[in-house]
C-alpha cells in the first residue's frame, strides 16, 4: 500500500511540514502543541471528509458498467479496459482525516481543544459512521482491503489485508457502536449533510447498516444479516432522501457539471433509455436531456425526444452529439444534488427482506412504495401515469420472480448512483445486461470487481500476494465474498 506520497487535504494544510500519515496512537503527542491554539480544527476536517461523498455519488465507472451511461468518444472504460483502480487516495484523504478526528477526540491532551467540533462522543460517532460508509464502498469495489492494520502511518507501511467478511462484520459493529456512543452534548460542527443533527446521523447509520446487512443476504452470515437488517429498520431509517448538497460555485460543484464544462464524454445509454421509454417511465425525461436533432426548443419534452447512446458500438465518435441525450440537468447542473442513499432504495430493501422472511409486512407494498418514492424523488409523479407503469406486466410485482422484479426496478431507481447499482446488480443478477462486445474483453463478462493498484504488488508485495491467494486472481472477473448469484 503506497502511503509514502500522501495527498494532504486542504483542511490540514497547516500541518504540511509534518508527515501526514503519522502513527494514529501518537497523533496527539507528535502533531499537537497543547500550548498552541492553532491545532487542526476537527470541524474543518469533517467538512473536507464529507466533500469526498460527492466523489462516490458522482463517480463514472459504476454508471458505465451498469450501462446507465455510454461513452461518446473514448470508450475504454465501457470496454473494461481500465481494470485497476487506485485506492490510496481514500486512505490518505477522507479515511486519514476521519482517523485524525478520532485521535483528537480521544487523546487526553487534545480532546478538550477538539470540543469546537462538537462533543467528543458525537464527533467520534460521526467519524465512525463515515469510516464505515467509505470502507463499505471500497470493499465492494476491491474486496479484501488493508483494514485493521491500516491508517497506522509510519508504524506500518505494509498493512495486511482483511477478508471482506471480516470487514463487513466490523462495519456492522462500528455502525451499532457509533449510534450507542452518541450523547446529549453538542452536535457536530462543520456538518454539511445533516447540520449537526445527531438524530439524523443515527437514522443514517441505521440505513447504511440495513444496506450492508442486505448485501450479506446470500452469504454464510445470512442469519446475522437478517437480525441486523430487522434491527436497523426497527431502530428507524430515513424517510427523506439523503443527498449531497452541491453549490453553484467551483469549490463545491457537481462533478458531472465539471465533466461537461469543456467535454461531452458521457451520454444516457440506450440500454437504460430504451427500457424506460418502452414502459412509459417518466423518470427518463429527467434522467436525460432531449436530443437536439429530435427536439425543438420550447416544446414540451416527450419520450420521442430522448435518444440513448448505443452502449456497445465500434466507433462511438461517429455518432453526433445532436442525435443523443446527455445526462439531464437534474443530474449535471452545477448545484444539482446527488443521492447518497434514498427512501426508494430502503423500500426496495424492505421488499426483499419481506420476501426472505426477515421482516413483517407485504413485499408488494414495499415494492410499490419504492417505485413511488423514486418517482417523487425525480418530481414526475402523476397518479395516472404511475398506475399505468406499475400495472404493466413488465413491472407488476410477482412474488415468484421477486429477485428479477426487485433487481430490475432497483436498477432503474438507483440512477445515477453507479457504484451502488453495480453492487446490487452483481448481488441480485438483474437486469440481465449484455457485456460490451469489444473483442479484447477476453472473459466476455462485465467486471465483478476492480483490480488493486499496481503499487500494491510492488510496495506491499507479501500482503498483496496473501490477499490474492485468499480471494482469487487480481482480475475483474474474481467474485467478492457476497457475490454468489
CSV table of C-alpha atoms in Angstrom, one decimal:
chain,number,residue,atom,x,y,z
A,1,UNK,CA,0.0,0.0,0.0
A,2,UNK,CA,1.7,3.2,-1.2
A,3,UNK,CA,1.3,5.7,1.6
A,4,UNK,CA,4.7,7.3,1.2
A,5,UNK,CA,3.3,10.0,-1.0
A,6,UNK,CA,0.1,11.2,0.6
A,7,UNK,CA,-2.2,13.9,-0.7
A,8,UNK,CA,-2.5,16.5,2.0
A,9,UNK,CA,-6.1,17.6,2.4
A,10,UNK,CA,-6.9,21.3,2.3
A,11,UNK,CA,-8.1,21.3,5.9
A,12,UNK,CA,-4.8,20.1,7.2
A,13,UNK,CA,-2.5,22.2,5.0
A,14,UNK,CA,-1.2,23.9,8.1
A,15,UNK,CA,0.4,20.7,9.1
A,16,UNK,CA,2.2,20.3,5.8
A,17,UNK,CA,5.6,20.3,7.4
A,18,UNK,CA,4.8,17.2,9.3
A,19,UNK,CA,4.3,13.8,7.7
A,20,UNK,CA,0.5,13.3,7.4
A,21,UNK,CA,0.4,9.7,8.0
A,22,UNK,CA,1.8,9.6,11.5
A,23,UNK,CA,1.1,6.8,13.8
A,24,UNK,CA,-2.5,7.1,15.0
A,25,UNK,CA,-1.8,6.4,18.6
A,26,UNK,CA,0.9,9.1,18.6
A,27,UNK,CA,-1.0,11.8,16.8
A,28,UNK,CA,-1.6,13.9,19.8
A,29,UNK,CA,1.9,13.9,21.1
A,30,UNK,CA,3.5,14.4,17.7
A,31,UNK,CA,1.2,16.9,15.9
A,32,UNK,CA,-0.5,18.9,18.6
A,33,UNK,CA,1.2,21.5,20.7
A,34,UNK,CA,-1.0,21.9,23.8
A,35,UNK,CA,0.3,25.5,24.2
A,36,UNK,CA,-0.6,26.5,20.7
A,37,UNK,CA,-4.3,27.1,20.0
A,38,UNK,CA,-3.8,26.7,16.2
A,39,UNK,CA,-4.2,22.9,16.1
A,40,UNK,CA,-6.1,21.2,13.4
A,41,UNK,CA,-9.8,22.0,13.8
A,42,UNK,CA,-11.9,18.9,13.6
A,43,UNK,CA,-14.9,20.7,12.1
A,44,UNK,CA,-12.8,21.6,9.1
A,45,UNK,CA,-11.7,18.0,8.8
A,46,UNK,CA,-15.3,16.8,8.9
A,47,UNK,CA,-16.3,19.2,6.1
A,48,UNK,CA,-13.4,18.0,4.0
A,49,UNK,CA,-14.3,14.4,4.6
A,50,UNK,CA,-17.9,15.0,3.6
A,51,UNK,CA,-17.0,16.7,0.4
A,52,UNK,CA,-15.5,13.4,-0.7
A,53,UNK,CA,-19.0,11.9,-0.6
A,54,UNK,CA,-19.6,13.7,-3.8
A,55,UNK,CA,-16.8,11.6,-5.4
A,56,UNK,CA,-18.8,8.5,-4.5
A,57,UNK,CA,-22.2,9.7,-5.6
A,58,UNK,CA,-20.8,11.2,-8.8
A,59,UNK,CA,-18.4,8.5,-9.9
A,60,UNK,CA,-18.2,7.5,-13.5
A,61,UNK,CA,-17.2,3.8,-13.7
A,62,UNK,CA,-20.2,2.3,-11.9
A,63,UNK,CA,-22.5,4.2,-14.2
A,64,UNK,CA,-20.8,2.8,-17.3
A,65,UNK,CA,-20.6,-0.8,-16.0
A,66,UNK,CA,-24.3,-1.0,-15.2
A,67,UNK,CA,-25.0,0.7,-18.5
A,68,UNK,CA,-26.7,3.8,-17.2
A,69,UNK,CA,-24.4,5.8,-19.4
A,70,UNK,CA,-22.3,5.2,-22.6
A,71,UNK,CA,-19.1,6.9,-23.7
A,72,UNK,CA,-19.3,9.1,-26.7
A,73,UNK,CA,-15.7,9.5,-27.7
A,74,UNK,CA,-13.2,7.2,-26.0
A,75,UNK,CA,-14.9,4.1,-24.7
A,76,UNK,CA,-12.0,2.4,-22.8
A,77,UNK,CA,-14.0,2.3,-19.6
A,78,UNK,CA,-17.1,0.9,-21.2
A,79,UNK,CA,-14.9,-1.8,-22.8
A,80,UNK,CA,-13.5,-2.7,-19.4
A,81,UNK,CA,-10.0,-1.7,-20.5
A,82,UNK,CA,-9.4,0.2,-17.2
A,83,UNK,CA,-9.2,-2.8,-14.8
A,84,UNK,CA,-7.0,-1.4,-11.9
A,85,UNK,CA,-8.1,1.4,-9.7
A,86,UNK,CA,-6.0,3.2,-7.1
A,87,UNK,CA,-7.5,3.2,-3.5
A,88,UNK,CA,-4.6,5.1,-2.0
A,89,UNK,CA,-6.4,8.4,-2.2
A,90,UNK,CA,-9.2,7.1,0.0
A,91,UNK,CA,-6.7,6.2,2.7
A,92,UNK,CA,-4.7,9.4,2.6
A,93,UNK,CA,-7.8,11.6,2.2
A,94,UNK,CA,-11.1,11.0,4.0
A,95,UNK,CA,-10.1,8.0,6.0
A,96,UNK,CA,-7.0,9.6,7.4
A,97,UNK,CA,-9.0,12.8,8.2
A,98,UNK,CA,-11.5,10.7,10.0
A,99,UNK,CA,-8.8,8.9,11.9
A,100,UNK,CA,-7.4,12.3,12.9
A,101,UNK,CA,-10.8,13.4,14.2
A,102,UNK,CA,-10.9,10.2,16.2
A,103,UNK,CA,-7.4,10.7,17.6
A,104,UNK,CA,-8.0,14.3,18.5
A,105,UNK,CA,-11.2,13.4,20.4
A,106,UNK,CA,-9.7,10.5,22.3
A,107,UNK,CA,-6.2,11.8,23.2
A,108,UNK,CA,-6.3,13.3,26.7
A,109,UNK,CA,-4.0,16.2,25.6
A,110,UNK,CA,-6.3,17.3,22.7
A,111,UNK,CA,-9.8,16.2,23.4
A,112,UNK,CA,-10.8,19.4,25.2
A,113,UNK,CA,-9.4,21.6,22.4
A,114,UNK,CA,-11.4,19.5,19.9
A,115,UNK,CA,-14.7,20.5,21.5
A,116,UNK,CA,-15.1,23.3,18.9
A,117,UNK,CA,-16.2,20.5,16.6
A,118,UNK,CA,-19.0,19.2,19.0
A,119,UNK,CA,-19.0,16.9,21.9
A,120,UNK,CA,-16.2,14.3,21.9
A,121,UNK,CA,-18.6,11.4,21.7
A,122,UNK,CA,-20.7,12.9,19.0
A,123,UNK,CA,-17.6,13.6,16.9
A,124,UNK,CA,-16.4,10.1,17.4
A,125,UNK,CA,-19.8,8.6,16.4
A,126,UNK,CA,-20.0,10.6,13.2
A,127,UNK,CA,-16.4,9.8,12.3
A,128,UNK,CA,-17.0,6.0,12.8
A,129,UNK,CA,-20.2,6.2,10.7
A,130,UNK,CA,-18.4,7.8,7.9
A,131,UNK,CA,-15.4,5.5,8.1
A,132,UNK,CA,-17.9,2.6,7.9
A,133,UNK,CA,-19.5,4.2,4.8
A,134,UNK,CA,-16.2,4.7,3.0
A,135,UNK,CA,-14.8,1.3,3.8
A,136,UNK,CA,-18.1,-0.3,2.7
A,137,UNK,CA,-17.8,1.5,-0.7
A,138,UNK,CA,-14.2,0.4,-1.0
A,139,UNK,CA,-14.6,-3.3,-0.1
A,140,UNK,CA,-17.5,-3.5,-2.6
A,141,UNK,CA,-15.1,-2.4,-5.3
A,142,UNK,CA,-11.9,-4.3,-4.4
A,143,UNK,CA,-12.9,-7.0,-1.9
A,144,UNK,CA,-10.2,-7.7,0.6
A,145,UNK,CA,-8.5,-4.5,1.8
A,146,UNK,CA,-6.0,-3.1,4.3
A,147,UNK,CA,-8.4,-2.5,7.2
A,148,UNK,CA,-7.4,-3.5,10.8
A,149,UNK,CA,-3.7,-2.7,10.1
A,150,UNK,CA,-4.4,0.5,8.0
A,151,UNK,CA,-4.1,4.2,9.0
A,152,UNK,CA,-1.1,3.5,11.3
A,153,UNK,CA,1.3,5.7,9.3
A,154,UNK,CA,5.0,5.3,10.0
A,155,UNK,CA,4.3,2.4,12.3
A,156,UNK,CA,3.2,0.2,9.4
A,157,UNK,CA,3.9,1.0,5.8
A,158,UNK,CA,2.9,-2.6,4.8
A,159,UNK,CA,-0.5,-3.3,6.2
A,160,UNK,CA,-2.1,-6.7,5.9
A,161,UNK,CA,-5.4,-7.3,4.2
A,162,UNK,CA,-8.6,-8.3,5.9
A,163,UNK,CA,-11.2,-10.6,4.3
A,164,UNK,CA,-14.3,-8.9,3.1
A,165,UNK,CA,-16.3,-10.9,5.5
A,166,UNK,CA,-14.2,-9.6,8.4
A,167,UNK,CA,-14.6,-6.0,7.1
A,168,UNK,CA,-18.4,-6.4,6.8
A,169,UNK,CA,-18.7,-7.7,10.3
A,170,UNK,CA,-16.7,-4.9,11.7
A,171,UNK,CA,-18.6,-2.3,9.7
A,172,UNK,CA,-21.8,-3.6,11.3
A,173,UNK,CA,-20.2,-3.4,14.7
A,174,UNK,CA,-18.9,0.1,14.1
A,175,UNK,CA,-22.3,1.4,13.0
A,176,UNK,CA,-24.0,-0.1,16.1
A,177,UNK,CA,-21.4,1.2,18.5
A,178,UNK,CA,-21.4,4.7,16.9
A,179,UNK,CA,-25.1,5.1,17.5
A,180,UNK,CA,-24.8,3.9,21.0
A,181,UNK,CA,-21.9,6.4,21.6
A,182,UNK,CA,-23.9,9.5,20.8
A,183,UNK,CA,-24.7,11.6,23.8
A,184,UNK,CA,-26.8,14.7,24.6
A,185,UNK,CA,-23.9,17.0,24.1
A,186,UNK,CA,-23.3,19.5,21.3
A,187,UNK,CA,-23.9,18.2,17.8
A,188,UNK,CA,-21.0,18.1,15.3
A,189,UNK,CA,-19.9,21.3,13.6
A,190,UNK,CA,-18.7,21.5,10.0
A,191,UNK,CA,-21.5,19.1,9.0
A,192,UNK,CA,-22.8,19.9,5.5
A,193,UNK,CA,-25.0,16.8,5.3
A,194,UNK,CA,-27.2,17.0,8.5
A,195,UNK,CA,-26.1,20.3,10.0
A,196,UNK,CA,-25.2,18.7,13.3
A,197,UNK,CA,-28.5,16.8,13.8
A,198,UNK,CA,-27.4,13.7,15.8
A,199,UNK,CA,-30.8,12.1,15.4
A,200,UNK,CA,-30.4,12.3,11.6
A,201,UNK,CA,-26.9,10.7,12.0
A,202,UNK,CA,-28.4,7.8,13.9
A,203,UNK,CA,-31.0,7.3,11.3
A,204,UNK,CA,-28.4,7.5,8.5
A,205,UNK,CA,-26.3,4.9,10.4
A,206,UNK,CA,-29.3,2.6,10.6
A,207,UNK,CA,-30.0,3.0,6.9
A,208,UNK,CA,-26.4,2.2,5.9
A,209,UNK,CA,-26.5,-0.8,8.3
A,210,UNK,CA,-29.6,-2.1,6.5
A,211,UNK,CA,-27.8,-1.7,3.2
A,212,UNK,CA,-24.7,-3.5,4.5
A,213,UNK,CA,-26.8,-6.3,6.0
A,214,UNK,CA,-28.8,-6.9,2.8
A,215,UNK,CA,-25.6,-7.3,0.9
A,216,UNK,CA,-24.8,-10.3,3.1
A,217,UNK,CA,-28.1,-12.0,2.4
A,218,UNK,CA,-26.7,-15.0,0.5
A,219,UNK,CA,-23.5,-15.5,2.4
A,220,UNK,CA,-22.6,-17.7,5.3
A,221,UNK,CA,-23.6,-14.7,7.5
A,222,UNK,CA,-27.2,-14.7,6.4
A,223,UNK,CA,-28.5,-15.2,9.9
A,224,UNK,CA,-26.7,-12.2,11.2
A,225,UNK,CA,-27.8,-10.3,8.1
A,226,UNK,CA,-31.4,-10.9,8.9
A,227,UNK,CA,-31.0,-9.9,12.5
A,228,UNK,CA,-29.1,-6.7,11.8
A,229,UNK,CA,-31.4,-5.7,8.9
A,230,UNK,CA,-34.6,-6.1,11.1
A,231,UNK,CA,-33.0,-4.2,14.0
A,232,UNK,CA,-31.9,-1.4,11.7
A,233,UNK,CA,-35.4,-1.0,10.3
A,234,UNK,CA,-37.0,-1.2,13.7
A,235,UNK,CA,-34.5,1.4,15.1
A,236,UNK,CA,-35.5,3.9,12.4
A,237,UNK,CA,-34.3,4.5,8.9
A,238,UNK,CA,-34.6,7.5,6.6
A,239,UNK,CA,-37.9,8.9,5.5
A,240,UNK,CA,-36.3,11.6,3.2
A,241,UNK,CA,-33.6,11.1,0.6
A,242,UNK,CA,-30.0,11.8,1.8
A,243,UNK,CA,-28.5,13.9,-1.0
A,244,UNK,CA,-25.1,15.5,-1.3
A,245,UNK,CA,-25.7,19.3,-1.5
A,246,UNK,CA,-23.6,20.8,-4.3
A,247,UNK,CA,-23.3,24.5,-4.7
A,248,UNK,CA,-23.2,26.8,-7.7
A,249,UNK,CA,-19.6,27.5,-7.2
A,250,UNK,CA,-16.4,25.9,-8.4
A,251,UNK,CA,-15.2,24.8,-4.9
A,252,UNK,CA,-18.2,22.5,-4.3
A,253,UNK,CA,-19.8,21.9,-7.7
A,254,UNK,CA,-21.4,18.8,-9.1
A,255,UNK,CA,-18.8,16.5,-10.6
A,256,UNK,CA,-21.0,15.9,-13.7
A,257,UNK,CA,-21.2,19.6,-14.3
A,258,UNK,CA,-17.4,19.8,-14.1
A,259,UNK,CA,-17.0,17.0,-16.7
A,260,UNK,CA,-19.3,18.8,-19.1
A,261,UNK,CA,-17.6,22.2,-18.9
A,262,UNK,CA,-15.3,21.5,-21.9
A,263,UNK,CA,-16.2,17.9,-22.9
A,264,UNK,CA,-19.2,15.8,-23.7
A,265,UNK,CA,-17.9,12.3,-23.0
A,266,UNK,CA,-20.9,10.6,-21.4
A,267,UNK,CA,-24.5,10.2,-22.7
A,268,UNK,CA,-27.5,8.4,-21.4
A,269,UNK,CA,-27.2,4.8,-22.5
A,270,UNK,CA,-29.6,3.3,-24.9
A,271,UNK,CA,-29.9,0.2,-22.6
A,272,UNK,CA,-31.5,2.3,-19.9
A,273,UNK,CA,-33.2,4.8,-22.1
A,274,UNK,CA,-34.9,2.3,-24.3
A,275,UNK,CA,-36.0,0.2,-21.4
A,276,UNK,CA,-37.7,3.2,-19.7
A,277,UNK,CA,-39.2,4.6,-22.8
A,278,UNK,CA,-40.8,1.2,-23.7
A,279,UNK,CA,-42.5,1.3,-20.3
A,280,UNK,CA,-43.6,5.0,-20.5
A,281,UNK,CA,-41.4,5.6,-17.4
A,282,UNK,CA,-41.5,9.4,-17.0
A,283,UNK,CA,-38.3,9.4,-15.0
A,284,UNK,CA,-36.3,9.1,-18.2
A,285,UNK,CA,-37.4,12.7,-19.0
A,286,UNK,CA,-35.3,13.8,-16.0
A,287,UNK,CA,-32.5,11.2,-16.4
A,288,UNK,CA,-31.6,12.6,-19.8
A,289,UNK,CA,-31.9,15.8,-21.8
A,290,UNK,CA,-33.7,15.8,-25.2
A,291,UNK,CA,-31.5,15.1,-28.2
A,292,UNK,CA,-31.3,18.3,-30.2
A,293,UNK,CA,-31.9,16.6,-33.6
A,294,UNK,CA,-35.3,15.3,-32.3
A,295,UNK,CA,-36.4,18.3,-30.2
A,296,UNK,CA,-37.5,21.9,-30.9
A,297,UNK,CA,-36.5,24.3,-28.2
A,298,UNK,CA,-39.5,25.5,-26.1
A,299,UNK,CA,-41.7,22.5,-26.8
A,300,UNK,CA,-42.8,20.0,-24.1
A,301,UNK,CA,-40.3,17.2,-23.7
A,302,UNK,CA,-41.7,13.8,-24.6
A,303,UNK,CA,-40.3,10.2,-24.9
A,304,UNK,CA,-39.7,10.8,-28.6
A,305,UNK,CA,-37.1,13.4,-27.7
A,306,UNK,CA,-34.9,11.1,-25.6
A,307,UNK,CA,-32.4,9.1,-27.6
A,308,UNK,CA,-29.9,6.8,-25.8
A,309,UNK,CA,-26.3,6.5,-27.0
A,310,UNK,CA,-25.6,2.9,-28.2
A,311,UNK,CA,-23.6,1.3,-25.4
A,312,UNK,CA,-21.7,-1.2,-27.5
A,313,UNK,CA,-20.6,0.4,-30.7
A,314,UNK,CA,-17.3,0.1,-32.6
A,315,UNK,CA,-16.7,3.8,-33.2
A,316,UNK,CA,-18.7,5.9,-30.8
A,317,UNK,CA,-17.2,9.1,-32.1
A,318,UNK,CA,-19.1,8.6,-35.4
A,319,UNK,CA,-22.4,9.3,-33.6
A,320,UNK,CA,-23.1,13.0,-33.4
A,321,UNK,CA,-23.8,14.8,-30.2
A,322,UNK,CA,-27.0,16.2,-31.6
A,323,UNK,CA,-28.5,12.8,-32.1
A,324,UNK,CA,-28.2,11.6,-28.4
A,325,UNK,CA,-29.3,12.6,-25.0
A,326,UNK,CA,-26.8,13.7,-22.4
A,327,UNK,CA,-27.4,13.3,-18.7
A,328,UNK,CA,-30.3,15.6,-17.6
A,329,UNK,CA,-29.7,18.9,-15.8
A,330,UNK,CA,-31.3,17.4,-12.7
A,331,UNK,CA,-28.0,15.4,-12.6
A,332,UNK,CA,-25.4,17.7,-14.0
A,333,UNK,CA,-26.4,21.2,-13.1
A,334,UNK,CA,-23.6,22.9,-11.1
A,335,UNK,CA,-25.7,22.8,-7.9
A,336,UNK,CA,-27.6,19.6,-8.6
A,337,UNK,CA,-27.6,17.3,-5.6
A,338,UNK,CA,-26.7,13.6,-5.9
A,339,UNK,CA,-28.0,10.7,-3.9
A,340,UNK,CA,-26.1,9.2,-1.0
A,341,UNK,CA,-28.9,6.9,0.0
A,342,UNK,CA,-32.6,7.2,-0.9
A,343,UNK,CA,-36.0,6.3,0.5
A,344,UNK,CA,-36.6,4.3,-2.7
A,345,UNK,CA,-33.6,2.1,-2.0
A,346,UNK,CA,-34.7,1.4,1.5
A,347,UNK,CA,-38.2,0.4,0.4
A,348,UNK,CA,-36.7,-2.0,-2.2
A,349,UNK,CA,-34.6,-3.4,0.5
A,350,UNK,CA,-37.6,-3.9,2.7
A,351,UNK,CA,-39.5,-5.6,-0.1
A,352,UNK,CA,-36.6,-8.1,-0.5
A,353,UNK,CA,-36.4,-8.6,3.3
A,354,UNK,CA,-40.1,-9.3,3.5
A,355,UNK,CA,-39.7,-12.0,0.8
A,356,UNK,CA,-36.8,-13.5,2.8
A,357,UNK,CA,-38.9,-13.5,5.9
A,358,UNK,CA,-36.6,-11.1,7.7
A,359,UNK,CA,-39.3,-8.5,8.5
A,360,UNK,CA,-43.1,-8.4,8.6
A,361,UNK,CA,-45.2,-6.6,6.0
A,362,UNK,CA,-46.2,-7.1,2.4
A,363,UNK,CA,-43.4,-7.3,-0.1
A,364,UNK,CA,-45.5,-6.0,-2.9
A,365,UNK,CA,-46.5,-2.9,-0.9
A,366,UNK,CA,-42.9,-2.1,-0.1
A,367,UNK,CA,-42.0,-2.6,-3.8
A,368,UNK,CA,-44.7,-0.2,-5.0
A,369,UNK,CA,-43.7,2.3,-2.3
A,370,UNK,CA,-40.1,2.1,-3.6
A,371,UNK,CA,-41.1,2.9,-7.1
A,372,UNK,CA,-43.4,5.7,-5.9
A,373,UNK,CA,-40.6,7.2,-3.8
A,374,UNK,CA,-38.4,7.2,-6.9
A,375,UNK,CA,-41.0,8.9,-9.0
A,376,UNK,CA,-41.3,11.5,-6.3
A,377,UNK,CA,-37.6,11.8,-6.0
A,378,UNK,CA,-37.4,12.9,-9.6
A,379,UNK,CA,-40.6,15.0,-9.4
A,380,UNK,CA,-42.5,13.2,-12.1
A,381,UNK,CA,-45.3,11.6,-10.0
A,382,UNK,CA,-48.7,11.6,-11.6
A,383,UNK,CA,-51.3,9.1,-10.3
A,384,UNK,CA,-52.5,8.0,-13.7
A,385,UNK,CA,-49.0,7.7,-15.2
A,386,UNK,CA,-47.8,5.9,-12.1
A,387,UNK,CA,-50.6,3.3,-12.2
A,388,UNK,CA,-50.1,2.7,-15.8
A,389,UNK,CA,-46.5,2.0,-15.1
A,390,UNK,CA,-46.8,-0.3,-12.1
A,391,UNK,CA,-49.6,-2.4,-13.7
A,392,UNK,CA,-47.6,-3.0,-16.8
A,393,UNK,CA,-46.8,-6.8,-16.8
A,394,UNK,CA,-43.1,-6.0,-17.1
A,395,UNK,CA,-43.2,-4.0,-13.8
A,396,UNK,CA,-46.2,-5.6,-11.9
A,397,UNK,CA,-45.0,-7.4,-8.9
A,398,UNK,CA,-44.7,-11.2,-8.9
A,399,UNK,CA,-43.5,-12.9,-5.7
A,400,UNK,CA,-42.4,-15.9,-7.8
A,401,UNK,CA,-39.8,-13.8,-9.6
A,402,UNK,CA,-39.2,-11.3,-6.8
A,403,UNK,CA,-35.4,-11.2,-7.4
A,404,UNK,CA,-35.8,-10.2,-11.0
A,405,UNK,CA,-38.6,-7.7,-10.3
A,406,UNK,CA,-36.8,-6.0,-7.4
A,407,UNK,CA,-33.4,-6.2,-9.1
A,408,UNK,CA,-34.6,-4.6,-12.3
A,409,UNK,CA,-36.7,-1.8,-10.8
A,410,UNK,CA,-34.0,-1.1,-8.2
A,411,UNK,CA,-31.5,-0.8,-11.1
A,412,UNK,CA,-33.8,1.9,-12.7
A,413,UNK,CA,-34.3,3.7,-9.4
A,414,UNK,CA,-30.6,3.9,-8.3
A,415,UNK,CA,-29.6,6.0,-11.2
A,416,UNK,CA,-27.1,7.8,-11.2
A,417,UNK,CA,-25.6,6.1,-8.0
A,418,UNK,CA,-23.4,3.9,-10.2
A,419,UNK,CA,-21.3,2.1,-7.6
A,420,UNK,CA,-24.4,1.1,-5.5
A,421,UNK,CA,-26.2,0.0,-8.7
A,422,UNK,CA,-23.2,-2.1,-9.8
A,423,UNK,CA,-23.0,-3.8,-6.4
A,424,UNK,CA,-26.7,-4.6,-6.4
A,425,UNK,CA,-26.6,-5.8,-10.0
A,426,UNK,CA,-23.7,-8.2,-9.0
A,427,UNK,CA,-25.6,-9.4,-5.9
A,428,UNK,CA,-29.0,-10.0,-7.5
A,429,UNK,CA,-28.0,-10.7,-11.1
A,430,UNK,CA,-30.7,-8.5,-12.6
A,431,UNK,CA,-31.3,-7.0,-15.0
A,432,UNK,CA,-29.6,-9.3,-17.5
A,433,UNK,CA,-27.1,-6.9,-19.0
A,434,UNK,CA,-25.1,-7.8,-22.1
A,435,UNK,CA,-21.4,-7.2,-21.7
A,436,UNK,CA,-19.7,-4.8,-24.2
A,437,UNK,CA,-18.7,-7.0,-27.2
A,438,UNK,CA,-15.2,-5.5,-27.5
A,439,UNK,CA,-13.0,-8.3,-28.9
A,440,UNK,CA,-10.3,-7.8,-26.3
A,441,UNK,CA,-12.7,-8.5,-23.4
A,442,UNK,CA,-11.3,-12.0,-23.1
A,443,UNK,CA,-13.7,-13.2,-20.4
A,444,UNK,CA,-16.8,-11.8,-22.2
A,445,UNK,CA,-18.1,-10.6,-18.8
A,446,UNK,CA,-19.0,-7.4,-17.0
A,447,UNK,CA,-16.4,-6.8,-14.3
A,448,UNK,CA,-17.2,-8.1,-10.8
A,449,UNK,CA,-14.6,-6.1,-9.0
A,450,UNK,CA,-11.8,-3.6,-9.6
A,451,UNK,CA,-8.2,-4.8,-9.5
A,452,UNK,CA,-5.8,-3.5,-6.9
A,453,UNK,CA,-3.4,-0.6,-7.7
A,454,UNK,CA,-0.2,-1.8,-9.3
A,455,UNK,CA,1.8,-0.2,-6.4
A,456,UNK,CA,0.4,-2.9,-4.0
A,457,UNK,CA,2.2,-5.7,-5.8
A,458,UNK,CA,5.4,-3.7,-5.6
A,459,UNK,CA,5.4,-1.9,-2.3
A,460,UNK,CA,3.2,-4.3,-0.2
A,461,UNK,CA,4.0,-7.5,-2.1
A,462,UNK,CA,3.8,-10.0,0.7
A,463,UNK,CA,0.4,-8.9,1.9
A,464,UNK,CA,-0.8,-8.4,-1.6
A,465,UNK,CA,0.1,-12.0,-2.5
A,466,UNK,CA,-1.6,-13.3,0.6
A,467,UNK,CA,-4.8,-11.4,-0.3
A,468,UNK,CA,-4.8,-12.7,-3.9
A,469,UNK,CA,-4.2,-16.2,-2.7
A,470,UNK,CA,-7.2,-16.0,-0.3
A,471,UNK,CA,-9.6,-14.0,-2.6
A,472,UNK,CA,-8.6,-15.2,-6.0
A,473,UNK,CA,-6.8,-13.7,-9.0
A,474,UNK,CA,-6.4,-9.9,-9.0
A,475,UNK,CA,-8.6,-9.6,-12.1
A,476,UNK,CA,-12.1,-8.0,-12.7
A,477,UNK,CA,-13.6,-11.5,-13.0
A,478,UNK,CA,-12.9,-12.6,-9.4
A,479,UNK,CA,-16.1,-12.5,-7.4
A,480,UNK,CA,-16.3,-11.0,-4.0
A,481,UNK,CA,-17.5,-12.8,-0.9
A,482,UNK,CA,-21.1,-11.8,-1.2
A,483,UNK,CA,-21.3,-12.1,-5.0
A,484,UNK,CA,-22.8,-15.5,-5.4
A,485,UNK,CA,-25.8,-15.1,-7.8
